[in-house]
Coordinates of N, CA and C in Angstrom, one line a residue:
X296 N 100.5 129.1 12.6 CA 100.6 128.2 11.9 C 100.9 127.0 13.3
X297 N 100.0 125.9 13.1 CA 100.1 125.0 13.5 C 101.5 124.4 13.4
X298 N 102.2 123.9 14.7 CA 103.5 123.0 14.3 C 102.9 121.5 14.5
X299 N 103.5 121.1 13.6 CA 103.0 119.2 12.9 C 102.9 118.4 14.7
X300 N 102.3 117.4 14.2 CA 102.3 116.8 15.8 C 103.5 115.8 15.3
X301 N 104.2 115.7 16.4 CA 105.5 114.1 16.1 C 105.6 113.1 17.3
X302 N 105.6 112.0 16.3 CA 105.5 111.1 16.7 C 106.7 110.3 17.6
X303 N 106.7 110.4 19.1 CA 107.9 109.8 19.4 C 108.7 108.4 19.0
X304 N 109.6 108.0 19.0 CA 110.6 107.1 18.7 C 109.9 106.2 19.6
X305 N 109.5 105.9 20.4 CA 108.8 104.6 21.1 C 107.1 104.3 20.6
X306 N 107.0 105.2 19.7 CA 105.5 104.8 19.2 C 105.3 104.3 18.2
X307 N 106.4 104.3 17.4 CA 106.0 103.9 15.8 C 105.9 102.7 15.9
X308 N 105.5 102.0 14.5 CA 105.0 100.9 14.5 C 104.0 99.7 15.6
X309 N 103.3 100.6 16.7 CA 102.5 100.3 17.6 C 101.9 98.9 16.9
X310 N 101.6 99.7 15.5 CA 100.2 99.1 15.0 C 100.3 97.7 14.7
X311 N 101.5 97.7 14.1 CA 102.3 96.9 13.0 C 102.8 95.4 14.1
X312 N 102.7 96.1 15.4 CA 103.3 94.9 16.6 C 102.0 94.4 17.0
X313 N 101.0 95.2 17.7 CA 99.3 94.9 17.8 C 99.1 93.8 16.8
X314 N 99.1 94.2 15.6 CA 98.3 93.0 14.8 C 99.1 91.9 14.7
X315 N 100.5 91.7 14.4 CA 101.3 90.2 14.9 C 100.9 89.7 15.8
X316 N 100.6 90.5 17.1 CA 100.3 89.5 17.8 C 98.9 88.9 18.0
X317 N 98.0 89.9 17.1 CA 96.4 89.6 17.6 C 96.6 88.4 16.5
X318 N 97.4 88.4 14.6 CA 97.1 87.5 13.8 C 97.1 86.1 14.3
X319 N 97.6 85.4 15.4 CA 97.4 83.9 15.7 C 96.0 83.9 16.4
X320 N 95.7 84.7 16.9 CA 94.3 84.4 17.6 C 93.1 84.8 16.5
X321 N 93.2 86.0 15.8 CA 92.3 86.1 14.6 C 92.1 85.2 13.3
X322 N 93.5 84.2 12.8 CA 93.5 83.4 12.3 C 92.8 82.4 12.9
X323 N 93.3 81.6 13.9 CA 92.3 80.7 14.4 C 90.8 80.9 14.6
X324 N 90.7 82.1 14.8 CA 88.3 82.6 14.8 C 88.3 82.7 13.7
X325 N 89.3 83.0 12.7 CA 88.3 82.5 11.3 C 88.4 81.2 11.0
X326 N 89.7 81.0 10.8 CA 89.6 79.7 10.2 C 88.2 78.2 11.0
X327 N 88.4 78.4 12.3 CA 87.5 77.7 13.1 C 85.7 78.3 12.4
X328 N 85.5 79.3 12.3 CA 84.1 79.7 11.9 C 84.1 79.2 10.3
X329 N 85.3 79.3 9.2 CA 85.6 78.7 8.3 C 84.7 77.6 8.1
X330 N 85.6 76.6 9.2 CA 85.6 75.1 9.3 C 84.0 75.0 10.1
X331 N 83.2 75.2 10.6 CA 82.3 75.3 10.9 C 81.0 75.6 9.8
X332 N 81.3 76.6 9.1 CA 80.3 76.8 8.0 C 80.4 76.1 6.9
X333 N 81.2 75.8 6.4 CA 81.3 74.4 5.3 C 81.2 73.2 6.0
X334 N 81.3 72.9 6.8 CA 81.1 71.4 7.5 C 79.1 71.5 7.5
X335 N 78.8 72.9 8.1 CA 77.1 72.8 8.0 C 76.8 73.1 6.4
X336 N 77.4 73.8 5.8 CA 76.8 73.2 4.0 C 76.9 72.2 3.5
X337 N 78.0 71.3 4.0 CA 77.9 70.2 3.3 C 76.7 69.6 4.0
X338 N 76.7 69.5 5.0 CA 75.5 68.2 5.9 C 74.4 68.7 5.4
X339 N 74.3 70.3 5.4 CA 72.8 70.7 4.9 C 72.8 70.1 3.2
X340 N 74.0 70.2 2.6 CA 73.1 69.6 1.2 C 72.8 67.8 1.0
X341 N 73.9 67.4 2.1 CA 73.6 65.8 2.2 C 72.4 65.6 2.7
X342 N 71.7 66.7 3.8 CA 70.4 66.2 3.7 C 69.2 66.4 3.0
X343 N 69.5 67.4 1.7 CA 68.6 67.8 1.0 C 68.4 66.4 0.0
X344 N 69.8 65.8 0.0 CA 70.0 64.8 -1.2 C 69.2 63.6 -0.5
X345 N 69.3 63.5 0.7 CA 68.8 62.1 1.2 C 67.3 62.3 1.6
X346 N 66.8 63.7 1.6 CA 65.4 63.4 1.5 C 64.9 63.2 0.0
X347 N 65.6 63.7 -0.9 CA 65.0 63.6 -2.0 C 64.7 62.2 -2.6
X348 N 66.0 61.3 -2.1 CA 66.6 60.6 -2.4 C 65.3 59.3 -1.8
X349 N 65.3 59.4 -0.2 CA 63.6 58.7 0.3 C 62.4 59.1 -0.2
X350 N 62.3 60.2 -0.7 CA 61.1 60.6 -1.2 C 61.1 59.5 -2.5
X351 N 62.0 60.0 -3.1 CA 61.9 58.7 -4.4 C 61.9 57.4 -3.9
X352 N 62.7 57.0 -2.8 CA 62.4 55.3 -2.9 C 60.9 55.1 -2.6
X353 N 60.6 55.7 -1.6 CA 59.5 55.5 -1.5 C 58.0 55.8 -2.0
X354 N 58.2 56.2 -3.6 CA 57.4 56.4 -4.5 C 57.8 55.6 -5.4
X355 N 59.0 54.8 -5.9 CA 59.4 54.5 -7.4 C 58.7 52.7 -6.6
X356 N 58.2 52.0 -7.8 CA 57.9 50.5 -8.1 C 59.0 49.9 -7.3
X357 N 58.8 49.0 -6.1 CA 59.2 48.0 -5.7 C 59.2 46.6 -6.5
X358 N 60.5 46.1 -6.7 CA 60.3 44.8 -7.6 C 61.4 44.0 -7.0
X359 N 61.5 43.5 -5.8 CA 61.8 42.3 -4.9 C 60.6 42.0 -4.3
X360 N 60.6 40.2 -4.3 CA 60.1 39.9 -2.9 C 60.5 40.0 -1.5
X361 N 61.7 40.3 -1.9 CA 62.3 40.3 -0.1 C 62.6 41.6 0.4
X362 N 63.0 41.7 1.9 CA 63.4 42.8 1.3 C 64.8 43.7 1.3
X363 N 65.7 42.5 0.8 CA 66.9 43.2 0.0 C 66.2 43.6 -1.5
X364 N 66.6 44.7 -1.8 CA 66.1 45.5 -2.6 C 67.0 44.9 -4.3
X365 N 66.1 45.0 -5.6 CA 67.2 44.7 -6.7 C 68.3 46.0 -7.0
X366 N 69.2 45.5 -7.6 CA 70.4 46.4 -8.2 C 69.9 47.5 -8.6
X367 N 68.4 47.2 -9.4 CA 68.1 48.7 -10.2 C 67.5 49.5 -9.3
X368 N 66.8 49.0 -8.5 CA 66.2 50.1 -7.3 C 67.2 50.4 -6.4
X369 N 68.3 50.2 -6.0 CA 69.4 50.9 -5.3 C 70.2 52.0 -6.3
X370 N 70.6 51.4 -7.2 CA 71.3 52.2 -8.1 C 70.3 53.5 -8.3
X371 N 69.2 53.3 -8.7 CA 68.8 54.6 -8.6 C 68.0 55.3 -7.7
X372 N 68.0 54.6 -6.6 CA 67.9 55.6 -5.6 C 69.4 56.0 -5.0
X373 N 70.6 55.3 -5.3 CA 71.7 55.9 -4.8 C 72.3 57.2 -5.9
X374 N 72.0 57.0 -6.8 CA 71.7 58.1 -7.7 C 71.1 59.3 -7.7
X375 N 69.8 59.3 -7.3 CA 69.0 60.0 -6.5 C 70.1 61.1 -5.0
X376 N 70.3 60.2 -4.8 CA 70.9 60.9 -3.7 C 72.2 61.6 -3.7
X377 N 73.0 61.1 -4.5 CA 74.1 61.1 -5.2 C 74.7 62.2 -6.0
X378 N 73.6 62.4 -7.6 CA 73.4 63.4 -8.6 C 72.2 64.0 -8.5
X379 N 70.7 63.8 -7.8 CA 69.9 64.2 -8.2 C 69.2 63.9 -8.9
X380 N 69.6 62.8 -9.8 CA 68.8 61.9 -11.2 C 68.9 60.2 -11.0
X381 N 67.6 59.9 -10.7 CA 67.8 58.3 -10.6 C 68.7 57.9 -11.6
X382 N 68.9 58.6 -13.2 CA 69.6 57.8 -14.2 C 70.8 58.0 -13.8
X383 N 71.8 59.0 -13.3 CA 73.4 59.0 -12.5 C 73.5 60.4 -13.8
X384 N 75.2 60.2 -13.4 CA 75.7 61.3 -14.4 C 75.9 62.8 -14.1
X385 N 76.8 62.9 -14.2 CA 77.3 64.7 -13.5 C 78.1 65.0 -12.4
X386 N 78.2 65.8 -11.7 CA 78.6 66.1 -10.7 C 77.9 65.8 -9.2
X387 N 78.8 65.1 -8.3 CA 78.0 64.8 -7.2 C 77.2 65.9 -6.5
X388 N 76.3 66.1 -5.6 CA 75.6 66.9 -5.0 C 77.0 67.5 -3.9
X389 N 78.1 66.7 -3.1 CA 78.7 66.6 -1.9 C 80.0 66.1 -2.9
X390 N 80.6 66.8 -2.4 CA 82.6 66.4 -2.7 C 82.7 65.4 -2.5
X391 N 83.2 64.3 -3.3 CA 84.0 62.7 -2.8 C 82.5 62.0 -2.3
X392 N 81.2 62.2 -2.6 CA 80.1 61.2 -2.4 C 79.7 60.3 -2.9
X393 N 79.7 58.9 -3.1 CA 80.3 57.8 -3.9 C 78.7 57.0 -3.4
X394 N 78.6 56.1 -4.2 CA 77.7 55.0 -4.2 C 77.5 53.9 -3.0
X395 N 79.2 54.0 -2.3 CA 79.3 53.4 -1.1 C 79.0 53.7 0.2
X396 N 78.3 55.5 0.1 CA 78.5 56.0 1.1 C 77.0 56.2 1.3
X397 N 76.5 55.1 0.3 CA 74.6 55.4 0.4 C 74.1 54.2 1.0
X398 N 73.6 54.3 1.8 CA 72.6 53.0 2.1 C 71.2 53.2 2.2
X399 N 70.3 51.8 1.9 CA 68.6 51.5 1.6 C 68.6 50.9 2.2
X400 N 67.8 51.4 2.7 CA 67.6 49.4 3.6 C 65.8 50.0 3.5
X401 N 64.9 48.8 3.1 CA 63.9 48.8 3.3 C 62.9 47.4 4.3
X402 N 62.1 48.0 4.8 CA 61.4 47.3 6.4 C 60.2 46.9 5.3
X403 N 59.7 45.3 5.9 CA 58.5 44.7 5.0 C 57.9 44.4 6.1
X404 N 56.7 44.8 6.1 CA 55.4 43.7 7.2 C 54.6 43.2 6.5
X405 N 54.3 41.5 6.7 CA 53.3 40.9 6.0 C 53.8 40.5 4.6
X406 N 55.4 40.5 4.1 CA 56.0 40.3 3.0 C 55.0 41.6 2.1
X407 N 55.3 42.6 2.6 CA 54.7 43.8 1.8 C 55.8 45.3 2.2
X408 N 56.1 45.6 1.3 CA 57.3 46.9 1.8 C 56.9 47.8 2.7
X409 N 57.0 48.2 4.0 CA 56.3 48.9 5.2 C 57.3 50.8 5.0
X410 N 58.5 50.4 5.2 CA 59.2 51.9 4.8 C 60.4 51.7 4.1
X411 N 60.7 53.1 3.8 CA 62.3 52.7 3.4 C 63.3 53.6 3.9
X412 N 64.1 53.0 4.2 CA 65.1 54.3 5.3 C 66.7 54.7 4.0
X413 N 66.9 55.8 4.1 CA 68.0 55.9 3.3 C 69.0 56.9 4.2
X414 N 70.2 56.6 4.2 CA 71.3 57.2 5.1 C 72.6 57.4 4.7
X415 N 73.2 58.2 4.9 CA 75.0 58.2 4.4 C 75.6 57.8 5.7
X416 N 76.8 57.4 5.4 CA 78.0 56.7 5.9 C 79.3 56.9 5.4
X417 N 80.3 56.4 6.5 CA 81.3 56.6 6.3 C 82.1 57.8 4.9
X418 N 81.2 58.6 5.1 CA 81.1 60.1 4.5 C 82.1 61.0 5.2
X419 N 83.1 61.6 4.7 CA 84.3 62.8 5.4 C 84.1 63.9 4.7
X420 N 84.1 64.6 5.3 CA 84.3 66.2 5.0 C 85.1 66.7 5.4
X421 N 86.1 66.9 4.3 CA 87.0 67.9 4.9 C 86.9 69.0 4.8
X422 N 86.7 69.8 6.2 CA 86.7 70.8 6.5 C 88.5 71.7 6.8
X423 N 88.9 72.5 6.0 CA 90.5 72.6 6.2 C 91.3 72.1 7.2
X424 N 90.8 72.6 9.0 CA 91.8 72.2 10.0 C 91.7 70.8 10.2
X425 N 89.9 70.5 10.1 CA 90.0 69.0 10.6 C 88.7 68.1 9.8
X426 N 89.1 67.1 9.8 CA 88.3 66.0 8.9 C 86.9 65.5 9.7
X427 N 85.5 65.4 9.5 CA 84.9 65.3 10.1 C 84.1 63.8 9.3
X428 N 83.5 62.7 9.9 CA 83.0 61.6 9.4 C 81.9 61.9 9.9
X429 N 81.1 61.4 9.1 CA 79.4 60.6 9.4 C 79.2 59.4 9.2
X430 N 78.7 59.0 10.1 CA 78.4 57.5 10.0 C 76.3 57.3 10.3
X431 N 75.8 57.6 9.3 CA 74.5 56.8 9.7 C 73.6 58.3 10.0
X432 N 74.4 59.0 9.1 CA 73.4 60.5 9.3 C 74.6 61.3 8.0
X433 N 73.4 62.1 7.7 CA 71.6 62.2 7.4 C 71.2 60.7 7.4
X434 N 70.0 60.5 8.2 CA 69.2 59.3 7.7 C 67.8 59.9 7.4
X435 N 66.8 59.5 6.5 CA 65.7 59.4 6.7 C 64.9 58.2 6.2
X436 N 63.6 57.9 7.3 CA 63.0 56.2 6.9 C 61.6 57.4 6.6
X437 N 60.8 56.5 5.8 CA 59.4 57.4 5.1 C 58.6 56.1 5.1
X438 N 57.7 55.9 4.9 CA 56.6 54.8 4.7 C 56.6 54.8 3.5
X439 N 56.5 53.3 2.7 CA 56.5 53.1 1.4 C 55.1 53.4 1.2
X440 N 54.5 54.2 -0.4 CA 53.6 54.8 -0.6 C 53.5 53.8 -2.4
X441 N 54.5 53.8 -2.7 CA 54.6 53.0 -4.0 C 54.0 52.0 -4.4
X442 N 54.3 51.3 -5.4 CA 53.6 50.3 -6.3 C 54.6 49.2 -6.0
X443 N 53.8 48.0 -5.3 CA 54.8 46.9 -4.9 C 54.3 45.8 -6.2
X444 N 55.2 45.2 -7.0 CA 55.1 44.6 -8.1 C 56.7 43.6 -8.2
X445 N 56.4 42.7 -6.9 CA 57.4 41.4 -7.4 C 57.3 40.8 -8.7
X446 N 58.5 40.0 -8.9 CA 58.5 39.3 -10.3 C 57.4 37.9 -9.9
X447 N 56.7 37.6 -10.6 CA 55.7 36.7 -10.7 C 56.0 35.2 -10.3
X448 N 56.3 34.4 -9.6 CA 56.5 33.4 -9.5 C 56.2 32.3 -10.1
X449 N 57.4 31.5 -10.8 CA 57.0 30.3 -12.0 C 56.7 28.9 -10.9

């Protein structure tokens, strides 16, 4: 019959001590990976939203005679970016994203819309450890391909 292996007094609890010593490093690594992953996920959602908003803006009827879009145009494009629907409503695509964070700019050439740029400004991603602020990113500029229908002058 075999004798049971006895662990000496100096060897008890080694695993617990090693875990306690390495926990700080493991926690820092895991929270860093989480922060990077979450920020990347939110940025990717914003990139997709800006792309769909810019595409919508480049095809929508432009009803202003100047480079300053009408409020209806700007609101519809912002709603497309924020909610994925020009009429708005529902949950924002990214947490805390609002109309103040979406910029719509139209470039005119010979009094006709040439391109439309949509971007996100002053948006903060609250990743557990650090807050990341996006200014002007993501941004997309597309050629205007829609119908230009300014109001008739009287």
